[in-house]
């Protein structure tokens, strides 16, 4: 159903079910998403998910409208997606000019910052559903941005805590050449130091993986992985390959028999299609019914972002964006996210506190923070930069 | 009665002790109901049922057990004389928990995946009404006067009051995140509703629908996040409430006059739901992660025993 029709249907239903909603205008959440500039190479056996992020936001709208039947509130999503950053920026400023103040974003850091710094955006809130960049929670933090996705630092800390509990303390780090890989590797290095793990080999992955799909290509890949991993002594191979270029080709091919973790293998992640604890089966099933595919990280981040707005609107019994934003940024906000504890925002950098899953392709291996990693106020703050070490200082 | 007949009757009674009762535990992950003898706590039988058995409720005549077999999308009726499933009732989709009307003829079923309560006429074996509620309905309870049903919806964080006569939601009370379970006090004046993620219990005025009090829990040795309130059992005299705290592995004991927590009892892992023995001297609680059932001495407020049951025990019921 096109969004406009869906919105109309949601509105009609609410009118029928809750007479109180008759006069209420929908609380509209703008969704701004950057589509990949170039379609990914053909991968017919493993196609990329359709509409990642957006479908999570749509599910959250449906969930929140179910609640809205009892509060007389109606929620609607206004998505704008484009592969052209300039077009998105233009759309964003046009929405601002129309008075729109609630935004969910699926954007890279640079574009997100241009929107957050746009004239008039200081009265809006940008709920960042997908960006994991640490700088957005550090030197480049913005008061009007809240982060639903965990940062790379949180992911790295979640993995390092688990390795500490296993006493797997010696690491090899293998870093790819695609955007983000160096940032992921930096987060791993920082976290290893924080938790007293030792990176005993730190190497780049330089092999062009084009041979993989050729007949007999696996021989060549195997030889390359042996070459890249030999001559070092370590417990776990940590891979930094955010674009899935080679990380899945490491397991079982290393020179020594060692497990793989990081962006592939044992993955620290906000969400996983195999998560079934804390009632998450229900969320997974609702998502599958809507999207006909498993729920990804981007879907989960966007679901959380829209649910955050819905929760603020429900708790304040208000459709006023100003009241919703104040509640989102205030001390009473909590969100349930199917991972155990209540989620809250860190006051010092706008990051959503949440447990991090450690997932293999078919099972949840663990959930961090690990037992025994203590904190004076909130154990979730053992993941990522804590208040004393934050580089985020909001402009007054 | 002639002596010989009397002797025979005694013999029959002896083979099934006069005051024996049975405990039924639904095991969510191995699709069984564990049946235990209440006196010996030995497993009498393990009964295969449909997929993902969760909420279980005893019929008013004590002869049947209604079982939400969630993934089978129906309710199975276990005949307690033969311990066989002898009837299947429709339940729309994903029934998780239910409450029985006071006349025993109607089941109010929470359909977790479909944001509705199904009203199931048991004699007719059909759903007579569907009531839209919030996202992920779970906790269900019928008021002592039978006029009101409450339903908790987890993601909506509400306790819905449903008028039985009209099958409409008359009030929705916003409570702490992820409300899981609700129970009326015996006088019908209050509803106790637990919130799993918030880790609280709200005490709601059943008439004004205002929250009168919220109970918080705190254990120095347990992370706050692990304190997740789920099942609630209030003693027949109304003086003591037991709140199952999920992964805190504790049952909180509450003085219902002061609403203060008197004691925390260490039980098995992820304690979920409980049921009293017929004489109220014992409380049995199902522990979903440690796959056992803890036995609590209600007077002494001590855990006396733990008994292994099936995989992921969820619901618990006692049949006199």
PDB file of N, CA and C in Angstrom, chain A residues 202-290:
ATOM      1  N   UNK A 202      48.145  -7.089  13.549  1.00  0.00           N
ATOM      2  CA  UNK A 202      47.210  -6.066  13.065  1.00  0.00           C
ATOM      3  C   UNK A 202      47.520  -5.885  11.583  1.00  0.00           C
ATOM      4  N   UNK A 203      46.695  -6.491  10.720  1.00  0.00           N
ATOM      5  CA  UNK A 203      47.053  -6.559   9.299  1.00  0.00           C
ATOM      6  C   UNK A 203      45.924  -6.057   8.407  1.00  0.00           C
ATOM      7  N   UNK A 204      46.300  -5.514   7.254  1.00  0.00           N
ATOM      8  CA  UNK A 204      45.259  -5.153   6.271  1.00  0.00           C
ATOM      9  C   UNK A 204      44.901  -6.365   5.405  1.00  0.00           C
ATOM     10  N   UNK A 205      43.677  -6.391   4.940  1.00  0.00           N
ATOM     11  CA  UNK A 205      43.264  -7.402   3.948  1.00  0.00           C
ATOM     12  C   UNK A 205      43.357  -6.726   2.593  1.00  0.00           C
ATOM     13  N   UNK A 206      44.240  -7.240   1.728  1.00  0.00           N
ATOM     14  CA  UNK A 206      44.504  -6.541   0.476  1.00  0.00           C
ATOM     15  C   UNK A 206      44.035  -7.316  -0.748  1.00  0.00           C
ATOM     16  N   UNK A 207      43.618  -8.556  -0.554  1.00  0.00           N
ATOM     17  CA  UNK A 207      43.250  -9.400  -1.688  1.00  0.00           C
ATOM     18  C   UNK A 207      41.930  -8.926  -2.293  1.00  0.00           C
ATOM     19  N   UNK A 208      41.878  -8.845  -3.613  1.00  0.00           N
ATOM     20  CA  UNK A 208      40.636  -8.516  -4.287  1.00  0.00           C
ATOM     21  C   UNK A 208      39.772  -9.774  -4.347  1.00  0.00           C
ATOM     22  N   UNK A 209      38.598  -9.726  -3.782  1.00  0.00           N
ATOM     23  CA  UNK A 209      37.823 -10.958  -3.641  1.00  0.00           C
ATOM     24  C   UNK A 209      37.046 -11.352  -4.886  1.00  0.00           C
ATOM     25  N   UNK A 210      37.321 -10.760  -6.029  1.00  0.00           N
ATOM     26  CA  UNK A 210      36.511 -11.026  -7.220  1.00  0.00           C
ATOM     27  C   UNK A 210      36.534 -12.491  -7.634  1.00  0.00           C
ATOM     28  N   UNK A 211      37.575 -13.218  -7.193  1.00  0.00           N
ATOM     29  CA  UNK A 211      37.721 -14.603  -7.642  1.00  0.00           C
ATOM     30  C   UNK A 211      36.718 -15.541  -6.977  1.00  0.00           C
ATOM     31  N   UNK A 212      36.055 -15.060  -5.894  1.00  0.00           N
ATOM     32  CA  UNK A 212      35.243 -15.963  -5.085  1.00  0.00           C
ATOM     33  C   UNK A 212      34.214 -16.761  -5.862  1.00  0.00           C
ATOM     34  N   UNK A 213      33.531 -16.035  -6.782  1.00  0.00           N
ATOM     35  CA  UNK A 213      32.419 -16.715  -7.429  1.00  0.00           C
ATOM     36  C   UNK A 213      32.833 -17.469  -8.683  1.00  0.00           C
ATOM     37  N   UNK A 214      34.098 -17.352  -9.045  1.00  0.00           N
ATOM     38  CA  UNK A 214      34.557 -18.116 -10.199  1.00  0.00           C
ATOM     39  C   UNK A 214      34.694 -19.589  -9.816  1.00  0.00           C
ATOM     40  N   UNK A 215      34.565 -20.475 -10.795  1.00  0.00           N
ATOM     41  CA  UNK A 215      34.788 -21.891 -10.523  1.00  0.00           C
ATOM     42  C   UNK A 215      36.209 -22.060  -9.993  1.00  0.00           C
ATOM     43  N   UNK A 216      36.330 -22.889  -8.995  1.00  0.00           N
ATOM     44  CA  UNK A 216      37.606 -23.155  -8.305  1.00  0.00           C
ATOM     45  C   UNK A 216      38.149 -21.927  -7.571  1.00  0.00           C
ATOM     46  N   UNK A 217      37.364 -20.834  -7.513  1.00  0.00           N
ATOM     47  CA  UNK A 217      37.820 -19.620  -6.818  1.00  0.00           C
ATOM     48  C   UNK A 217      38.124 -19.890  -5.357  1.00  0.00           C
ATOM     49  N   UNK A 218      37.458 -20.884  -4.772  1.00  0.00           N
ATOM     50  CA  UNK A 218      37.659 -21.132  -3.342  1.00  0.00           C
ATOM     51  C   UNK A 218      39.092 -21.553  -3.036  1.00  0.00           C
ATOM     52  N   UNK A 219      39.785 -22.198  -4.030  1.00  0.00           N
ATOM     53  CA  UNK A 219      41.187 -22.554  -3.771  1.00  0.00           C
ATOM     54  C   UNK A 219      42.013 -21.311  -3.536  1.00  0.00           C
ATOM     55  N   UNK A 220      41.773 -20.316  -4.407  1.00  0.00           N
ATOM     56  CA  UNK A 220      42.541 -19.083  -4.332  1.00  0.00           C
ATOM     57  C   UNK A 220      42.237 -18.329  -3.033  1.00  0.00           C
ATOM     58  N   UNK A 221      40.933 -18.287  -2.682  1.00  0.00           N
ATOM     59  CA  UNK A 221      40.553 -17.596  -1.434  1.00  0.00           C
ATOM     60  C   UNK A 221      41.228 -18.267  -0.252  1.00  0.00           C
ATOM     61  N   UNK A 222      41.189 -19.590  -0.227  1.00  0.00           N
ATOM     62  CA  UNK A 222      41.786 -20.337   0.878  1.00  0.00           C
ATOM     63  C   UNK A 222      43.274 -20.015   1.007  1.00  0.00           C
ATOM     64  N   UNK A 223      43.953 -19.995  -0.139  1.00  0.00           N
ATOM     65  CA  UNK A 223      45.389 -19.699  -0.125  1.00  0.00           C
ATOM     66  C   UNK A 223      45.654 -18.292   0.403  1.00  0.00           C
ATOM     67  N   UNK A 224      44.793 -17.332  -0.009  1.00  0.00           N
ATOM     68  CA  UNK A 224      44.977 -15.952   0.438  1.00  0.00           C
ATOM     69  C   UNK A 224      44.754 -15.810   1.943  1.00  0.00           C
ATOM     70  N   UNK A 225      43.740 -16.517   2.456  1.00  0.00           N
ATOM     71  CA  UNK A 225      43.440 -16.399   3.886  1.00  0.00           C
ATOM     72  C   UNK A 225      44.579 -17.020   4.704  1.00  0.00           C
ATOM     73  N   UNK A 226      45.111 -18.128   4.218  1.00  0.00           N
ATOM     74  CA  UNK A 226      46.265 -18.728   4.920  1.00  0.00           C
ATOM     75  C   UNK A 226      47.425 -17.726   4.956  1.00  0.00           C
ATOM     76  N   UNK A 227      47.679 -17.113   3.781  1.00  0.00           N
ATOM     77  CA  UNK A 227      48.773 -16.157   3.686  1.00  0.00           C
ATOM     78  C   UNK A 227      48.563 -14.980   4.656  1.00  0.00           C
ATOM     79  N   UNK A 228      47.325 -14.519   4.735  1.00  0.00           N
ATOM     80  CA  UNK A 228      47.042 -13.343   5.567  1.00  0.00           C
ATOM     81  C   UNK A 228      47.111 -13.654   7.056  1.00  0.00           C
ATOM     82  N   UNK A 229      46.938 -14.913   7.437  1.00  0.00           N
ATOM     83  CA  UNK A 229      46.813 -15.224   8.863  1.00  0.00           C
ATOM     84  C   UNK A 229      47.992 -16.031   9.403  1.00  0.00           C
ATOM     85  N   UNK A 230      48.933 -16.401   8.553  1.00  0.00           N
ATOM     86  CA  UNK A 230      50.018 -17.233   9.077  1.00  0.00           C
ATOM     87  C   UNK A 230      51.108 -16.390   9.750  1.00  0.00           C
ATOM     88  N   UNK A 231      51.938 -17.086  10.521  1.00  0.00           N
ATOM     89  CA  UNK A 231      53.069 -16.406  11.165  1.00  0.00           C
ATOM     90  C   UNK A 231      52.670 -15.559  12.342  1.00  0.00           C
ATOM     91  N   UNK A 232      51.516 -15.818  12.921  1.00  0.00           N
ATOM     92  CA  UNK A 232      51.101 -15.055  14.103  1.00  0.00           C
ATOM     93  C   UNK A 232      50.487 -16.017  15.105  1.00  0.00           C
ATOM     94  N   UNK A 233      50.609 -15.655  16.361  1.00  0.00           N
ATOM     95  CA  UNK A 233      50.003 -16.458  17.413  1.00  0.00           C
ATOM     96  C   UNK A 233      48.887 -15.636  18.050  1.00  0.00           C
ATOM     97  N   UNK A 234      47.675 -16.173  18.046  1.00  0.00           N
ATOM     98  CA  UNK A 234      46.526 -15.419  18.567  1.00  0.00           C
ATOM     99  C   UNK A 234      45.397 -16.395  18.890  1.00  0.00           C
ATOM    100  N   UNK A 235      44.410 -15.915  19.680  1.00  0.00           N
ATOM    101  CA  UNK A 235      43.265 -16.755  20.037  1.00  0.00           C
ATOM    102  C   UNK A 235      42.083 -16.576  19.085  1.00  0.00           C
ATOM    103  N   UNK A 236      41.824 -15.320  18.713  1.00  0.00           N
ATOM    104  CA  UNK A 236      40.631 -15.016  17.910  1.00  0.00           C
ATOM    105  C   UNK A 236      41.017 -14.082  16.784  1.00  0.00           C
ATOM    106  N   UNK A 237      40.471 -14.351  15.596  1.00  0.00           N
ATOM    107  CA  UNK A 237      40.669 -13.456  14.464  1.00  0.00           C
ATOM    108  C   UNK A 237      39.517 -12.450  14.434  1.00  0.00           C
ATOM    109  N   UNK A 238      39.852 -11.166  14.585  1.00  0.00           N
ATOM    110  CA  UNK A 238      38.828 -10.125  14.533  1.00  0.00           C
ATOM    111  C   UNK A 238      38.855  -9.507  13.138  1.00  0.00           C
ATOM    112  N   UNK A 239      37.697  -9.457  12.497  1.00  0.00           N
ATOM    113  CA  UNK A 239      37.624  -8.932  11.138  1.00  0.00           C
ATOM    114  C   UNK A 239      36.854  -7.620  11.135  1.00  0.00           C
ATOM    115  N   UNK A 240      37.409  -6.637  10.389  1.00  0.00           N
ATOM    116  CA  UNK A 240      36.743  -5.350  10.204  1.00  0.00           C
ATOM    117  C   UNK A 240      36.408  -5.225   8.727  1.00  0.00           C
ATOM    118  N   UNK A 241      35.203  -5.608   8.363  1.00  0.00           N
ATOM    119  CA  UNK A 241      34.752  -5.626   6.965  1.00  0.00           C
ATOM    120  C   UNK A 241      33.271  -5.292   6.937  1.00  0.00           C
ATOM    121  N   UNK A 242      32.971  -4.004   7.045  1.00  0.00           N
ATOM    122  CA  UNK A 242      31.564  -3.598   7.191  1.00  0.00           C
ATOM    123  C   UNK A 242      30.745  -3.828   5.936  1.00  0.00           C
ATOM    124  N   UNK A 243      31.386  -3.924   4.777  1.00  0.00           N
ATOM    125  CA  UNK A 243      30.598  -4.107   3.552  1.00  0.00           C
ATOM    126  C   UNK A 243      30.548  -5.569   3.107  1.00  0.00           C
ATOM    127  N   UNK A 244      30.907  -6.475   3.987  1.00  0.00           N
ATOM    128  CA  UNK A 244      30.810  -7.914   3.683  1.00  0.00           C
ATOM    129  C   UNK A 244      31.595  -8.287   2.434  1.00  0.00           C
ATOM    130  N   UNK A 245      32.765  -7.699   2.260  1.00  0.00           N
ATOM    131  CA  UNK A 245      33.549  -7.980   1.063  1.00  0.00           C
ATOM    132  C   UNK A 245      34.296  -9.308   1.163  1.00  0.00           C
ATOM    133  N   UNK A 246      34.773  -9.631   2.362  1.00  0.00           N
ATOM    134  CA  UNK A 246      35.612 -10.836   2.479  1.00  0.00           C
ATOM    135  C   UNK A 246      35.431 -11.564   3.810  1.00  0.00           C
ATOM    136  N   UNK A 247      34.800 -10.925   4.776  1.00  0.00           N
ATOM    137  CA  UNK A 247      34.761 -11.480   6.132  1.00  0.00           C
ATOM    138  C   UNK A 247      34.145 -12.866   6.219  1.00  0.00           C
ATOM    139  N   UNK A 248      33.164 -13.134   5.338  1.00  0.00           N
ATOM    140  CA  UNK A 248      32.531 -14.455   5.385  1.00  0.00           C
ATOM    141  C   UNK A 248      33.426 -15.539   4.801  1.00  0.00           C
ATOM    142  N   UNK A 249      34.534 -15.154   4.173  1.00  0.00           N
ATOM    143  CA  UNK A 249      35.438 -16.144   3.572  1.00  0.00           C
ATOM    144  C   UNK A 249      36.630 -16.466   4.461  1.00  0.00           C
ATOM    145  N   UNK A 250      36.560 -16.123   5.749  1.00  0.00           N
ATOM    146  CA  UNK A 250      37.712 -16.367   6.625  1.00  0.00           C
ATOM    147  C   UNK A 250      37.589 -17.671   7.426  1.00  0.00           C
ATOM    148  N   UNK A 251      36.408 -17.921   7.975  1.00  0.00           N
ATOM    149  CA  UNK A 251      36.250 -19.086   8.839  1.00  0.00           C
ATOM    150  C   UNK A 251      36.638 -20.375   8.117  1.00  0.00           C
ATOM    151  N   UNK A 252      37.304 -21.260   8.821  1.00  0.00           N
ATOM    152  CA  UNK A 252      37.751 -22.586   8.338  1.00  0.00           C
ATOM    153  C   UNK A 252      38.891 -22.508   7.343  1.00  0.00           C
ATOM    154  N   UNK A 253      39.388 -21.296   7.074  1.00  0.00           N
ATOM    155  CA  UNK A 253      40.446 -21.185   6.059  1.00  0.00           C
ATOM    156  C   UNK A 253      41.736 -20.621   6.656  1.00  0.00           C
ATOM    157  N   UNK A 254      41.692 -20.231   7.936  1.00  0.00           N
ATOM    158  CA  UNK A 254      42.858 -19.611   8.547  1.00  0.00           C
ATOM    159  C   UNK A 254      44.000 -20.624   8.698  1.00  0.00           C
ATOM    160  N   UNK A 255      45.222 -20.090   8.834  1.00  0.00           N
ATOM    161  CA  UNK A 255      46.382 -20.978   8.944  1.00  0.00           C
ATOM    162  C   UNK A 255      46.275 -21.846  10.188  1.00  0.00           C
ATOM    163  N   UNK A 256      45.863 -21.231  11.297  1.00  0.00           N
ATOM    164  CA  UNK A 256      45.628 -21.993  12.518  1.00  0.00           C
ATOM    165  C   UNK A 256      44.121 -22.070  12.753  1.00  0.00           C
ATOM    166  N   UNK A 257      43.670 -23.113  13.455  1.00  0.00           N
ATOM    167  CA  UNK A 257      42.220 -23.194  13.696  1.00  0.00           C
ATOM    168  C   UNK A 257      41.783 -22.174  14.736  1.00  0.00           C
ATOM    169  N   UNK A 258      41.232 -21.079  14.309  1.00  0.00           N
ATOM    170  CA  UNK A 258      40.841 -20.000  15.213  1.00  0.00           C
ATOM    171  C   UNK A 258      39.452 -19.482  14.836  1.00  0.00           C
ATOM    172  N   UNK A 259      38.645 -19.138  15.851  1.00  0.00           N
ATOM    173  CA  UNK A 259      37.327 -18.565  15.549  1.00  0.00           C
ATOM    174  C   UNK A 259      37.449 -17.146  15.000  1.00  0.00           C
ATOM    175  N   UNK A 260      36.418 -16.744  14.251  1.00  0.00           N
ATOM    176  CA  UNK A 260      36.357 -15.412  13.645  1.00  0.00           C
ATOM    177  C   UNK A 260      35.250 -14.620  14.331  1.00  0.00           C
ATOM    178  N   UNK A 261      35.542 -13.356  14.624  1.00  0.00           N
ATOM    179  CA  UNK A 261      34.536 -12.484  15.243  1.00  0.00           C
ATOM    180  C   UNK A 261      34.709 -11.080  14.699  1.00  0.00           C
ATOM    181  N   UNK A 262      33.704 -10.227  14.920  1.00  0.00           N
ATOM    182  CA  UNK A 262      33.769  -8.844  14.441  1.00  0.00           C
ATOM    183  C   UNK A 262      32.606  -8.570  13.515  1.00  0.00           C
ATOM    184  N   UNK A 263      32.900  -8.100  12.297  1.00  0.00           N
ATOM    185  CA  UNK A 263      31.808  -7.811  11.363  1.00  0.00           C
ATOM    186  C   UNK A 263      31.214  -9.093  10.775  1.00  0.00           C
ATOM    187  N   UNK A 264      31.948 -10.204  10.864  1.00  0.00           N
ATOM    188  CA  UNK A 264      31.417 -11.505  10.462  1.00  0.00           C
ATOM    189  C   UNK A 264      31.802 -12.530  11.529  1.00  0.00           C
ATOM    190  N   UNK A 265      31.216 -13.712  11.438  1.00  0.00           N
ATOM    191  CA  UNK A 265      31.476 -14.742  12.451  1.00  0.00           C
ATOM    192  C   UNK A 265      30.618 -14.465  13.669  1.00  0.00           C
ATOM    193  N   UNK A 266      31.265 -14.317  14.811  1.00  0.00           N
ATOM    194  CA  UNK A 266      30.546 -13.904  16.016  1.00  0.00           C
ATOM    195  C   UNK A 266      30.428 -12.380  15.977  1.00  0.00           C
ATOM    196  N   UNK A 267      29.218 -11.878  15.747  1.00  0.00           N
ATOM    197  CA  UNK A 267      29.017 -10.462  15.437  1.00  0.00           C
ATOM    198  C   UNK A 267      28.344  -9.731  16.610  1.00  0.00           C
ATOM    199  N   UNK A 268      28.983  -8.672  17.133  1.00  0.00           N
ATOM    200  CA  UNK A 268      28.253  -7.821  18.074  1.00  0.00           C
ATOM    201  C   UNK A 268      27.283  -6.956  17.288  1.00  0.00           C
ATOM    202  N   UNK A 269      26.017  -6.979  17.666  1.00  0.00           N
ATOM    203  CA  UNK A 269      25.011  -6.349  16.817  1.00  0.00           C
ATOM    204  C   UNK A 269      23.815  -5.876  17.647  1.00  0.00           C
ATOM    205  N   UNK A 270      23.141  -4.847  17.130  1.00  0.00           N
ATOM    206  CA  UNK A 270      21.929  -4.372  17.806  1.00  0.00           C
ATOM    207  C   UNK A 270      20.823  -5.410  17.707  1.00  0.00           C
ATOM    208  N   UNK A 271      20.751  -6.095  16.580  1.00  0.00           N
ATOM    209  CA  UNK A 271      19.627  -7.007  16.344  1.00  0.00           C
ATOM    210  C   UNK A 271      20.087  -8.180  15.489  1.00  0.00           C
ATOM    211  N   UNK A 272      19.373  -9.262  15.568  1.00  0.00           N
ATOM    212  CA  UNK A 272      19.682 -10.424  14.752  1.00  0.00           C
ATOM    213  C   UNK A 272      18.385 -11.160  14.460  1.00  0.00           C
ATOM    214  N   UNK A 273      18.234 -11.693  13.251  1.00  0.00           N
ATOM    215  CA  UNK A 273      17.014 -12.443  12.942  1.00  0.00           C
ATOM    216  C   UNK A 273      16.848 -13.690  13.813  1.00  0.00           C
ATOM    217  N   UNK A 274      17.904 -14.120  14.499  1.00  0.00           N
ATOM    218  CA  UNK A 274      17.771 -15.326  15.325  1.00  0.00           C
ATOM    219  C   UNK A 274      17.505 -14.985  16.798  1.00  0.00           C
ATOM    220  N   UNK A 275      17.371 -13.698  17.115  1.00  0.00           N
ATOM    221  CA  UNK A 275      17.085 -13.314  18.501  1.00  0.00           C
ATOM    222  C   UNK A 275      15.683 -13.799  18.880  1.00  0.00           C
ATOM    223  N   UNK A 276      15.574 -14.577  19.959  1.00  0.00           N
ATOM    224  CA  UNK A 276      14.232 -15.010  20.375  1.00  0.00           C
ATOM    225  C   UNK A 276      14.024 -14.879  21.882  1.00  0.00           C
ATOM    226  N   UNK A 277      14.900 -14.154  22.556  1.00  0.00           N
ATOM    227  CA  UNK A 277      14.715 -13.980  23.996  1.00  0.00           C
ATOM    228  C   UNK A 277      13.897 -12.712  24.279  1.00  0.00           C
ATOM    229  N   UNK A 278      13.464 -12.586  25.518  1.00  0.00           N
ATOM    230  CA  UNK A 278      12.755 -11.393  25.996  1.00  0.00           C
ATOM    231  C   UNK A 278      11.526 -11.049  25.143  1.00  0.00           C
ATOM    232  N   UNK A 279      10.816 -12.058  24.711  1.00  0.00           N
ATOM    233  CA  UNK A 279       9.584 -11.803  23.968  1.00  0.00           C
ATOM    234  C   UNK A 279       9.806 -11.344  22.538  1.00  0.00           C
ATOM    235  N   UNK A 280      11.081 -11.348  22.066  1.00  0.00           N
ATOM    236  CA  UNK A 280      11.360 -10.803  20.738  1.00  0.00           C
ATOM    237  C   UNK A 280      10.766 -11.636  19.615  1.00  0.00           C
ATOM    238  N   UNK A 281      10.403 -12.889  19.916  1.00  0.00           N
ATOM    239  CA  UNK A 281       9.740 -13.705  18.889  1.00  0.00           C
ATOM    240  C   UNK A 281       8.537 -12.951  18.316  1.00  0.00           C
ATOM    241  N   UNK A 282       7.805 -12.258  19.191  1.00  0.00           N
ATOM    242  CA  UNK A 282       6.602 -11.559  18.730  1.00  0.00           C
ATOM    243  C   UNK A 282       6.956 -10.447  17.748  1.00  0.00           C
ATOM    244  N   UNK A 283       8.014  -9.696  18.062  1.00  0.00           N
ATOM    245  CA  UNK A 283       8.439  -8.632  17.145  1.00  0.00           C
ATOM    246  C   UNK A 283       8.906  -9.235  15.816  1.00  0.00           C
ATOM    247  N   UNK A 284       9.700 -10.310  15.911  1.00  0.00           N
ATOM    248  CA  UNK A 284      10.201 -10.958  14.681  1.00  0.00           C
ATOM    249  C   UNK A 284       9.039 -11.444  13.811  1.00  0.00           C
ATOM    250  N   UNK A 285       8.009 -12.013  14.443  1.00  0.00           N
ATOM    251  CA  UNK A 285       6.873 -12.548  13.674  1.00  0.00           C
ATOM    252  C   UNK A 285       6.056 -11.420  13.056  1.00  0.00           C
ATOM    253  N   UNK A 286       5.834 -10.338  13.833  1.00  0.00           N
ATOM    254  CA  UNK A 286       5.086  -9.213  13.268  1.00  0.00           C
ATOM    255  C   UNK A 286       5.835  -8.628  12.077  1.00  0.00           C
ATOM    256  N   UNK A 287       7.173  -8.537  12.221  1.00  0.00           N
ATOM    257  CA  UNK A 287       7.952  -7.974  11.125  1.00  0.00           C
ATOM    258  C   UNK A 287       7.881  -8.880   9.895  1.00  0.00           C
ATOM    259  N   UNK A 288       8.001 -10.173  10.120  1.00  0.00           N
ATOM    260  CA  UNK A 288       7.961 -11.109   8.986  1.00  0.00           C
ATOM    261  C   UNK A 288       6.610 -11.044   8.259  1.00  0.00           C
ATOM    262  N   UNK A 289       5.550 -10.903   9.037  1.00  0.00           N
ATOM    263  CA  UNK A 289       4.227 -10.793   8.405  1.00  0.00           C
ATOM    264  C   UNK A 289       4.135  -9.549   7.516  1.00  0.00           C
ATOM    265  N   UNK A 290       4.773  -8.467   7.948  1.00  0.00           N
ATOM    266  CA  UNK A 290       4.721  -7.218   7.181  1.00  0.00           C
ATOM    267  C   UNK A 290       5.677  -7.245   5.999  1.00  0.00           C
TER     268      UNK A 290
END
